[in-house]
Amino acid sequence: MSTPVLPGPRLRQLPRTIKPLHRETSGSYLGRLAAANRISHQELSAHIQDPDRIHPGKLTTLHVIHCLSGHPVDRLLQSLPDLRTAELAARFTAQPFKPLPDKGWTTQPVCTRCLAGLGITTHASHHVPVSTNICLRHGRWIGRYGHQLELRTVPEVIRAQRHHYNLVRRHGQPTVTYAMAEATDISFRWWDSDRFDRRWRDRMTALSGPKWHAFKDDIELVASTYPDIVALAGLFASPHLRFLPFTGKDRDLRRFIREVRERAATGYSLEAAGNRDPLIRWIEEEPSDRSLPFYPWRPPSRPAPEQVNIP
């Protein structure tokens, strides 16, 4: 399909152009385009907004990038999803691309090894599902602030990313996001009291050596705790397993606790837990949480007691 002819460009194409990356953010692409032409992002922004160069009126970001880069509009819409609107996609593409939904996606730095393989030495950002924490091709944890971590010494962390993706495919993003928040809260409450923390401490040693120390938001600590959190989230995300403590049957409660032990808390028992244990609190409070508007499960039709008797 030929690209429709646009009005005469009101911005000249820059001397050097570069290809946009798959699902790259428009801001990232403009920054890389500026760097390729050895000008700052601020200088490029001033050039775009100069009223002597853009007349009359203001160009859309899509048309600005089209003029500066020389790439066809349909190719830009394919690569830079935050430029898409239903109207633009229908107008300029043979098979309209849907805009990214507001929920379920986030922006993240691109793996630096992926960029190096493309001959790119600058940083870039792209849109990824919110469940993405690791570049599976290169086994690297991608931190929020550009810090990236090699995971070759802890392959179980890489496997946890695949498990996370599988949970999303099976149960849906809203359900898994809710379950991950529950699992994170319970797990960190255990670890704050030095319980059930051997596995993630072993991973920290593998990543940072025997004399490691870390704060709660450090990338090494977040990566080390990820497998246990995903494993526990898998229990909470499953409608069948989630409601086992609430059937009124002792064997179902015992199976639920067995799943907790096998997934995330070796040695866990109800008898030793105590009333302040975060999992006990979760069991006590979960029935009332079902009234929350964003609660993603439909409780089973069989009657469930309002309160669970914990031995």
mmCIF file of C-alpha atoms in Angstrom:
data_model
loop_
_atom_site.group_PDB
_atom_site.id
_atom_site.type_symbol
_atom_site.label_atom_id
_atom_site.label_comp_id
_atom_site.label_asym_id
_atom_site.label_seq_id
_atom_site.Cartn_x
_atom_site.Cartn_y
_atom_site.Cartn_z
ATOM 1 C CA MET A 1 0.000 0.000 0.000
ATOM 2 C CA SER A 2 1.406 3.378 -0.956
ATOM 3 C CA THR A 3 1.543 5.996 1.744
ATOM 4 C CA PRO A 4 -0.874 8.899 1.129
ATOM 5 C CA VAL A 5 0.841 12.105 0.100
ATOM 6 C CA LEU A 6 1.140 14.540 3.011
ATOM 7 C CA PRO A 7 1.232 18.323 2.701
ATOM 8 C CA GLY A 8 4.660 19.681 1.807
ATOM 9 C CA PRO A 9 7.058 19.097 4.715
ATOM 10 C CA ARG A 10 7.437 22.077 6.991
ATOM 11 C CA LEU A 11 10.528 20.551 8.556
ATOM 12 C CA ARG A 12 13.527 19.404 6.587
ATOM 13 C CA GLN A 13 14.799 15.872 6.891
ATOM 14 C CA LEU A 14 17.875 15.575 9.096
ATOM 15 C CA PRO A 15 21.128 14.584 7.354
ATOM 16 C CA ARG A 16 21.295 11.206 9.095
ATOM 17 C CA THR A 17 18.300 8.970 9.677
ATOM 18 C CA ILE A 18 17.951 5.773 11.736
ATOM 19 C CA LYS A 19 15.409 2.987 11.851
ATOM 20 C CA PRO A 20 12.939 2.926 14.755
ATOM 21 C CA LEU A 21 13.010 -0.167 16.952
ATOM 22 C CA HIS A 22 10.058 -2.493 17.409
ATOM 23 C CA ARG A 23 7.569 -0.881 19.860
ATOM 24 C CA GLU A 24 10.016 1.932 20.613
ATOM 25 C CA THR A 25 8.654 5.009 22.350
ATOM 26 C CA SER A 26 8.476 8.142 20.198
ATOM 27 C CA GLY A 27 10.550 10.079 22.754
ATOM 28 C CA SER A 28 13.263 7.428 22.651
ATOM 29 C CA TYR A 29 13.350 7.509 18.853
ATOM 30 C CA LEU A 30 13.585 11.304 18.732
ATOM 31 C CA GLY A 31 16.420 11.185 21.262
ATOM 32 C CA ARG A 32 18.327 8.624 19.192
ATOM 33 C CA LEU A 33 17.648 10.604 16.021
ATOM 34 C CA ALA A 34 19.100 13.711 17.666
ATOM 35 C CA ALA A 35 22.164 11.768 18.869
ATOM 36 C CA ALA A 36 22.722 10.329 15.378
ATOM 37 C CA ASN A 37 22.892 13.904 14.078
ATOM 38 C CA ARG A 38 25.118 15.039 16.951
ATOM 39 C CA ILE A 39 22.644 17.463 18.438
ATOM 40 C CA SER A 40 21.028 17.408 21.854
ATOM 41 C CA HIS A 41 17.447 16.401 22.447
ATOM 42 C CA GLN A 42 16.784 19.951 23.668
ATOM 43 C CA GLU A 43 18.159 21.438 20.438
ATOM 44 C CA LEU A 44 15.962 19.136 18.381
ATOM 45 C CA SER A 45 12.904 20.091 20.452
ATOM 46 C CA ALA A 46 13.666 23.787 19.921
ATOM 47 C CA HIS A 47 14.053 23.150 16.187
ATOM 48 C CA ILE A 48 10.684 21.363 16.077
ATOM 49 C CA GLN A 49 8.915 24.132 17.981
ATOM 50 C CA ASP A 50 10.523 27.068 16.123
ATOM 51 C CA PRO A 51 7.575 29.070 14.660
ATOM 52 C CA ASP A 52 9.778 30.230 11.766
ATOM 53 C CA ARG A 53 10.184 26.621 10.646
ATOM 54 C CA ILE A 54 6.678 25.346 11.304
ATOM 55 C CA HIS A 55 4.086 27.520 9.654
ATOM 56 C CA PRO A 56 1.178 27.623 9.799
ATOM 57 C CA GLY A 57 0.013 25.708 12.830
ATOM 58 C CA LYS A 58 1.494 22.811 14.749
ATOM 59 C CA LEU A 59 2.407 19.425 13.305
ATOM 60 C CA THR A 60 1.416 16.204 15.041
ATOM 61 C CA THR A 61 4.274 14.196 16.556
ATOM 62 C CA LEU A 62 3.740 11.582 13.853
ATOM 63 C CA HIS A 63 4.221 14.129 11.048
ATOM 64 C CA VAL A 64 7.181 15.755 12.823
ATOM 65 C CA ILE A 65 8.993 12.418 12.994
ATOM 66 C CA HIS A 66 7.997 11.653 9.403
ATOM 67 C CA CYS A 67 9.538 14.933 8.208
ATOM 68 C CA LEU A 68 12.703 14.652 10.282
ATOM 69 C CA SER A 69 13.419 10.976 9.649
ATOM 70 C CA GLY A 70 12.154 10.513 6.111
ATOM 71 C CA HIS A 71 10.432 7.241 7.054
ATOM 72 C CA PRO A 72 6.945 6.575 5.660
ATOM 73 C CA VAL A 73 4.067 7.241 8.015
ATOM 74 C CA ASP A 74 2.772 3.668 7.906
ATOM 75 C CA ARG A 75 6.203 2.310 8.939
ATOM 76 C CA LEU A 76 6.361 4.759 11.837
ATOM 77 C CA LEU A 77 2.904 3.739 13.018
ATOM 78 C CA GLN A 78 3.980 0.111 12.914
ATOM 79 C CA SER A 79 7.129 0.688 14.976
ATOM 80 C CA LEU A 80 6.095 3.506 17.352
ATOM 81 C CA PRO A 81 2.802 2.459 18.934
ATOM 82 C CA ASP A 82 2.369 5.527 21.143
ATOM 83 C CA LEU A 83 1.792 7.545 17.943
ATOM 84 C CA ARG A 84 -1.173 5.411 16.957
ATOM 85 C CA THR A 85 -4.726 6.543 17.079
ATOM 86 C CA ALA A 86 -7.601 4.682 15.489
ATOM 87 C CA GLU A 87 -8.051 7.518 12.968
ATOM 88 C CA LEU A 88 -4.387 7.665 11.941
ATOM 89 C CA ALA A 89 -4.046 3.887 11.703
ATOM 90 C CA ALA A 90 -7.150 3.622 9.529
ATOM 91 C CA ARG A 91 -5.956 6.471 7.311
ATOM 92 C CA PHE A 92 -2.356 5.459 6.719
ATOM 93 C CA THR A 93 -2.156 1.648 7.021
ATOM 94 C CA ALA A 94 -3.631 -1.220 5.017
ATOM 95 C CA GLN A 95 -4.287 -3.258 8.173
ATOM 96 C CA PRO A 96 -4.934 -0.737 10.954
ATOM 97 C CA PHE A 97 -2.828 -1.187 14.073
ATOM 98 C CA LYS A 98 -4.649 -0.908 17.346
ATOM 99 C CA PRO A 99 -3.408 1.689 19.847
ATOM 100 C CA LEU A 100 -1.750 0.156 22.890
ATOM 101 C CA PRO A 101 -4.283 -0.268 25.701
ATOM 102 C CA ASP A 102 -3.836 1.954 28.738
ATOM 103 C CA LYS A 103 -3.513 -1.060 31.030
ATOM 104 C CA GLY A 104 -1.261 -4.064 30.633
ATOM 105 C CA TRP A 105 1.670 -2.206 29.054
ATOM 106 C CA THR A 106 4.527 -0.121 30.391
ATOM 107 C CA THR A 107 7.720 1.493 29.082
ATOM 108 C CA GLN A 108 11.093 -0.042 29.837
ATOM 109 C CA PRO A 109 14.728 0.428 28.793
ATOM 110 C CA VAL A 110 15.791 -1.856 25.955
ATOM 111 C CA CYS A 111 18.338 -4.544 26.841
ATOM 112 C CA THR A 112 21.768 -3.069 26.142
ATOM 113 C CA ARG A 113 22.983 -6.348 24.638
ATOM 114 C CA CYS A 114 20.033 -6.332 22.213
ATOM 115 C CA LEU A 115 20.994 -2.783 21.246
ATOM 116 C CA ALA A 116 24.656 -3.715 20.839
ATOM 117 C CA GLY A 117 23.650 -6.508 18.477
ATOM 118 C CA LEU A 118 22.021 -3.855 16.289
ATOM 119 C CA GLY A 119 25.071 -1.607 16.462
ATOM 120 C CA ILE A 120 23.308 0.900 18.739
ATOM 121 C CA THR A 121 25.388 2.457 21.505
ATOM 122 C CA THR A 122 22.794 4.887 22.901
ATOM 123 C CA HIS A 123 19.997 4.062 25.321
ATOM 124 C CA ALA A 124 16.482 3.345 24.076
ATOM 125 C CA SER A 125 13.059 2.631 25.592
ATOM 126 C CA HIS A 126 10.224 0.500 24.319
ATOM 127 C CA HIS A 127 6.732 -0.641 25.262
ATOM 128 C CA VAL A 128 6.482 -4.056 26.949
ATOM 129 C CA PRO A 129 3.796 -6.000 28.835
ATOM 130 C CA VAL A 130 3.800 -5.073 32.522
ATOM 131 C CA SER A 131 4.806 -8.642 33.372
ATOM 132 C CA THR A 132 8.188 -8.152 31.642
ATOM 133 C CA ASN A 133 11.215 -7.948 33.906
ATOM 134 C CA ILE A 134 13.853 -9.896 31.981
ATOM 135 C CA CYS A 135 15.276 -9.995 28.466
ATOM 136 C CA LEU A 136 14.978 -13.734 27.860
ATOM 137 C CA ARG A 137 17.279 -13.632 24.842
ATOM 138 C CA HIS A 138 20.246 -12.451 26.906
ATOM 139 C CA GLY A 139 19.175 -13.382 30.447
ATOM 140 C CA ARG A 140 19.319 -9.837 31.795
ATOM 141 C CA TRP A 141 17.130 -8.238 34.434
ATOM 142 C CA ILE A 142 15.962 -4.824 33.223
ATOM 143 C CA GLY A 143 15.672 -2.346 36.093
ATOM 144 C CA ARG A 144 13.329 0.624 36.155
ATOM 145 C CA TYR A 145 16.080 3.209 36.067
ATOM 146 C CA GLY A 146 18.280 1.755 33.353
ATOM 147 C CA HIS A 147 20.335 -0.565 35.594
ATOM 148 C CA GLN A 148 20.617 -4.038 34.051
ATOM 149 C CA LEU A 149 21.769 -7.236 35.725
ATOM 150 C CA GLU A 150 23.363 -10.379 34.281
ATOM 151 C CA LEU A 151 21.495 -13.487 35.530
ATOM 152 C CA ARG A 152 23.676 -16.362 34.300
ATOM 153 C CA THR A 153 24.485 -17.438 37.876
ATOM 154 C CA VAL A 154 20.801 -17.626 38.866
ATOM 155 C CA PRO A 155 18.936 -19.436 36.044
ATOM 156 C CA GLU A 156 15.880 -19.938 38.264
ATOM 157 C CA VAL A 157 15.252 -16.185 38.017
ATOM 158 C CA ILE A 158 15.082 -16.474 34.232
ATOM 159 C CA ARG A 159 12.722 -19.448 34.536
ATOM 160 C CA ALA A 160 10.510 -17.347 36.814
ATOM 161 C CA GLN A 161 9.982 -14.853 33.974
ATOM 162 C CA ARG A 162 8.682 -17.656 31.742
ATOM 163 C CA HIS A 163 6.451 -18.820 34.595
ATOM 164 C CA HIS A 164 5.151 -15.265 34.998
ATOM 165 C CA TYR A 165 4.279 -15.077 31.286
ATOM 166 C CA ASN A 166 2.523 -18.452 31.498
ATOM 167 C CA LEU A 167 0.440 -17.252 34.445
ATOM 168 C CA VAL A 168 -0.667 -14.197 32.454
ATOM 169 C CA ARG A 169 -1.640 -16.359 29.471
ATOM 170 C CA ARG A 170 -3.599 -18.716 31.722
ATOM 171 C CA HIS A 171 -5.312 -16.282 34.077
ATOM 172 C CA GLY A 172 -5.082 -12.829 32.460
ATOM 173 C CA GLN A 173 -3.049 -9.763 33.343
ATOM 174 C CA PRO A 174 -5.421 -8.191 35.951
ATOM 175 C CA THR A 175 -5.633 -11.442 37.912
ATOM 176 C CA VAL A 176 -1.872 -12.017 37.920
ATOM 177 C CA THR A 177 -1.118 -8.387 38.823
ATOM 178 C CA TYR A 178 -3.428 -8.680 41.836
ATOM 179 C CA ALA A 179 -1.890 -12.031 42.829
ATOM 180 C CA MET A 180 1.662 -10.685 42.451
ATOM 181 C CA ALA A 181 0.850 -7.790 44.785
ATOM 182 C CA GLU A 182 -0.508 -10.216 47.402
ATOM 183 C CA ALA A 183 2.465 -12.557 47.059
ATOM 184 C CA THR A 184 4.953 -9.684 47.299
ATOM 185 C CA ASP A 185 3.357 -8.310 50.451
ATOM 186 C CA ILE A 186 3.234 -11.695 52.208
ATOM 187 C CA SER A 187 6.746 -12.684 51.147
ATOM 188 C CA PHE A 188 8.403 -9.460 52.286
ATOM 189 C CA ARG A 189 6.609 -9.631 55.620
ATOM 190 C CA TRP A 190 8.071 -13.097 56.108
ATOM 191 C CA TRP A 191 11.523 -11.963 55.081
ATOM 192 C CA ASP A 192 11.398 -8.887 57.322
ATOM 193 C CA SER A 193 11.155 -11.328 60.238
ATOM 194 C CA ASP A 194 13.948 -13.556 58.810
ATOM 195 C CA ARG A 195 11.636 -16.398 57.818
ATOM 196 C CA PHE A 196 11.682 -18.562 54.664
ATOM 197 C CA ASP A 197 14.480 -16.484 53.168
ATOM 198 C CA ARG A 198 17.178 -19.089 52.489
ATOM 199 C CA ARG A 199 16.533 -19.426 48.758
ATOM 200 C CA TRP A 200 16.654 -15.736 47.895
ATOM 201 C CA ARG A 201 19.684 -15.246 50.137
ATOM 202 C CA ASP A 202 21.457 -18.022 48.215
ATOM 203 C CA ARG A 203 20.642 -16.189 44.978
ATOM 204 C CA MET A 204 21.990 -12.939 46.401
ATOM 205 C CA THR A 205 25.232 -14.725 47.233
ATOM 206 C CA ALA A 206 25.409 -16.115 43.689
ATOM 207 C CA LEU A 207 24.857 -12.630 42.244
ATOM 208 C CA SER A 208 26.874 -10.447 44.607
ATOM 209 C CA GLY A 209 29.261 -12.694 46.540
ATOM 210 C CA PRO A 210 29.175 -13.866 50.162
ATOM 211 C CA LYS A 211 29.595 -10.391 51.685
ATOM 212 C CA TRP A 212 26.632 -8.803 49.959
ATOM 213 C CA HIS A 213 24.346 -6.213 51.500
ATOM 214 C CA ALA A 214 21.291 -4.691 49.885
ATOM 215 C CA PHE A 215 18.424 -2.276 50.360
ATOM 216 C CA LYS A 216 14.834 -3.199 49.564
ATOM 217 C CA ASP A 217 14.743 -1.623 46.086
ATOM 218 C CA ASP A 218 18.197 -2.777 44.944
ATOM 219 C CA ILE A 219 17.994 -4.572 41.614
ATOM 220 C CA GLU A 220 19.908 -7.607 42.920
ATOM 221 C CA LEU A 221 17.462 -8.069 45.792
ATOM 222 C CA VAL A 222 14.401 -7.594 43.579
ATOM 223 C CA ALA A 223 15.709 -10.182 41.110
ATOM 224 C CA SER A 224 16.658 -12.642 43.866
ATOM 225 C CA THR A 225 13.197 -12.611 45.438
ATOM 226 C CA TYR A 226 11.341 -12.768 42.113
ATOM 227 C CA PRO A 227 11.129 -16.598 41.731
ATOM 228 C CA ASP A 228 9.565 -17.095 45.174
ATOM 229 C CA ILE A 229 7.050 -14.295 44.607
ATOM 230 C CA VAL A 230 6.024 -15.614 41.194
ATOM 231 C CA ALA A 231 5.638 -19.134 42.604
ATOM 232 C CA LEU A 232 3.386 -17.902 45.413
ATOM 233 C CA ALA A 233 1.456 -15.677 42.979
ATOM 234 C CA GLY A 234 0.727 -18.780 40.902
ATOM 235 C CA LEU A 235 -1.073 -20.235 43.911
ATOM 236 C CA PHE A 236 -3.136 -17.098 44.473
ATOM 237 C CA ALA A 237 -3.911 -16.655 40.761
ATOM 238 C CA SER A 238 -5.444 -20.116 40.383
ATOM 239 C CA PRO A 239 -9.190 -19.938 41.185
ATOM 240 C CA HIS A 240 -9.226 -23.575 42.280
ATOM 241 C CA LEU A 241 -6.235 -23.354 44.609
ATOM 242 C CA ARG A 242 -7.050 -19.873 45.892
ATOM 243 C CA PHE A 243 -10.370 -20.925 47.387
ATOM 244 C CA LEU A 244 -9.169 -24.162 49.014
ATOM 245 C CA PRO A 245 -8.936 -22.637 52.528
ATOM 246 C CA PHE A 246 -12.585 -21.579 52.330
ATOM 247 C CA THR A 247 -14.380 -24.847 51.534
ATOM 248 C CA GLY A 248 -14.746 -25.837 55.162
ATOM 249 C CA LYS A 249 -12.868 -29.092 54.480
ATOM 250 C CA ASP A 250 -9.720 -29.787 56.431
ATOM 251 C CA ARG A 251 -8.081 -31.701 53.575
ATOM 252 C CA ASP A 252 -8.441 -28.654 51.296
ATOM 253 C CA LEU A 253 -6.820 -26.389 53.848
ATOM 254 C CA ARG A 254 -3.990 -28.913 54.302
ATOM 255 C CA ARG A 255 -3.457 -29.026 50.535
ATOM 256 C CA PHE A 256 -3.301 -25.217 50.359
ATOM 257 C CA ILE A 257 -0.635 -25.107 53.083
ATOM 258 C CA ARG A 258 1.286 -27.885 51.327
ATOM 259 C CA GLU A 259 1.294 -25.775 48.150
ATOM 260 C CA VAL A 260 2.648 -22.809 50.143
ATOM 261 C CA ARG A 261 5.462 -24.946 51.543
ATOM 262 C CA GLU A 262 6.428 -26.359 48.159
ATOM 263 C CA ARG A 263 6.292 -23.048 46.311
ATOM 264 C CA ALA A 264 7.696 -20.397 48.605
ATOM 265 C CA ALA A 265 7.990 -21.230 52.315
ATOM 266 C CA THR A 266 9.791 -24.482 53.104
ATOM 267 C CA GLY A 267 8.832 -25.651 56.581
ATOM 268 C CA TYR A 268 5.706 -23.487 56.849
ATOM 269 C CA SER A 269 3.003 -24.842 59.198
ATOM 270 C CA LEU A 270 -0.202 -23.434 60.593
ATOM 271 C CA GLU A 271 0.680 -24.586 64.091
ATOM 272 C CA ALA A 272 3.875 -22.511 64.164
ATOM 273 C CA ALA A 273 2.536 -19.538 62.216
ATOM 274 C CA GLY A 274 0.924 -17.427 64.930
ATOM 275 C CA ASN A 275 -1.931 -14.936 64.611
ATOM 276 C CA ARG A 276 0.275 -12.186 63.134
ATOM 277 C CA ASP A 277 1.591 -14.361 60.339
ATOM 278 C CA PRO A 278 0.848 -12.600 56.999
ATOM 279 C CA LEU A 279 -0.621 -15.718 55.375
ATOM 280 C CA ILE A 280 -2.961 -16.264 58.325
ATOM 281 C CA ARG A 281 -4.022 -12.630 58.028
ATOM 282 C CA TRP A 282 -4.615 -13.140 54.310
ATOM 283 C CA ILE A 283 -6.847 -16.172 54.974
ATOM 284 C CA GLU A 284 -8.838 -14.205 57.541
ATOM 285 C CA GLU A 285 -9.247 -11.092 55.377
ATOM 286 C CA GLU A 286 -9.658 -12.567 51.885
ATOM 287 C CA PRO A 287 -13.433 -13.219 52.104
ATOM 288 C CA SER A 288 -14.086 -9.544 52.822
ATOM 289 C CA ASP A 289 -11.771 -8.503 49.951
ATOM 290 C CA ARG A 290 -14.183 -10.135 47.500
ATOM 291 C CA SER A 291 -16.393 -7.059 47.696
ATOM 292 C CA LEU A 292 -13.649 -4.840 46.244
ATOM 293 C CA PRO A 293 -14.596 -3.499 42.781
ATOM 294 C CA PHE A 294 -11.304 -4.664 41.223
ATOM 295 C CA TYR A 295 -11.375 -8.181 42.753
ATOM 296 C CA PRO A 296 -10.709 -10.334 39.654
ATOM 297 C CA TRP A 297 -12.027 -13.768 40.723
ATOM 298 C CA ARG A 298 -15.518 -15.156 40.879
ATOM 299 C CA PRO A 299 -15.773 -17.165 44.094
ATOM 300 C CA PRO A 300 -16.980 -20.766 43.648
ATOM 301 C CA SER A 301 -20.710 -21.353 43.858
ATOM 302 C CA ARG A 302 -20.368 -23.747 46.754
ATOM 303 C CA PRO A 303 -21.028 -22.079 50.100
ATOM 304 C CA ALA A 304 -17.979 -20.723 51.865
ATOM 305 C CA PRO A 305 -17.875 -19.927 55.578
ATOM 306 C CA GLU A 306 -17.497 -16.288 56.505
ATOM 307 C CA GLN A 307 -14.663 -17.154 58.845
ATOM 308 C CA VAL A 308 -12.100 -19.899 58.541
ATOM 309 C CA ASN A 309 -11.144 -21.726 61.717
ATOM 310 C CA ILE A 310 -7.375 -21.889 61.833
ATOM 311 C CA PRO A 311 -6.146 -24.662 64.121
#
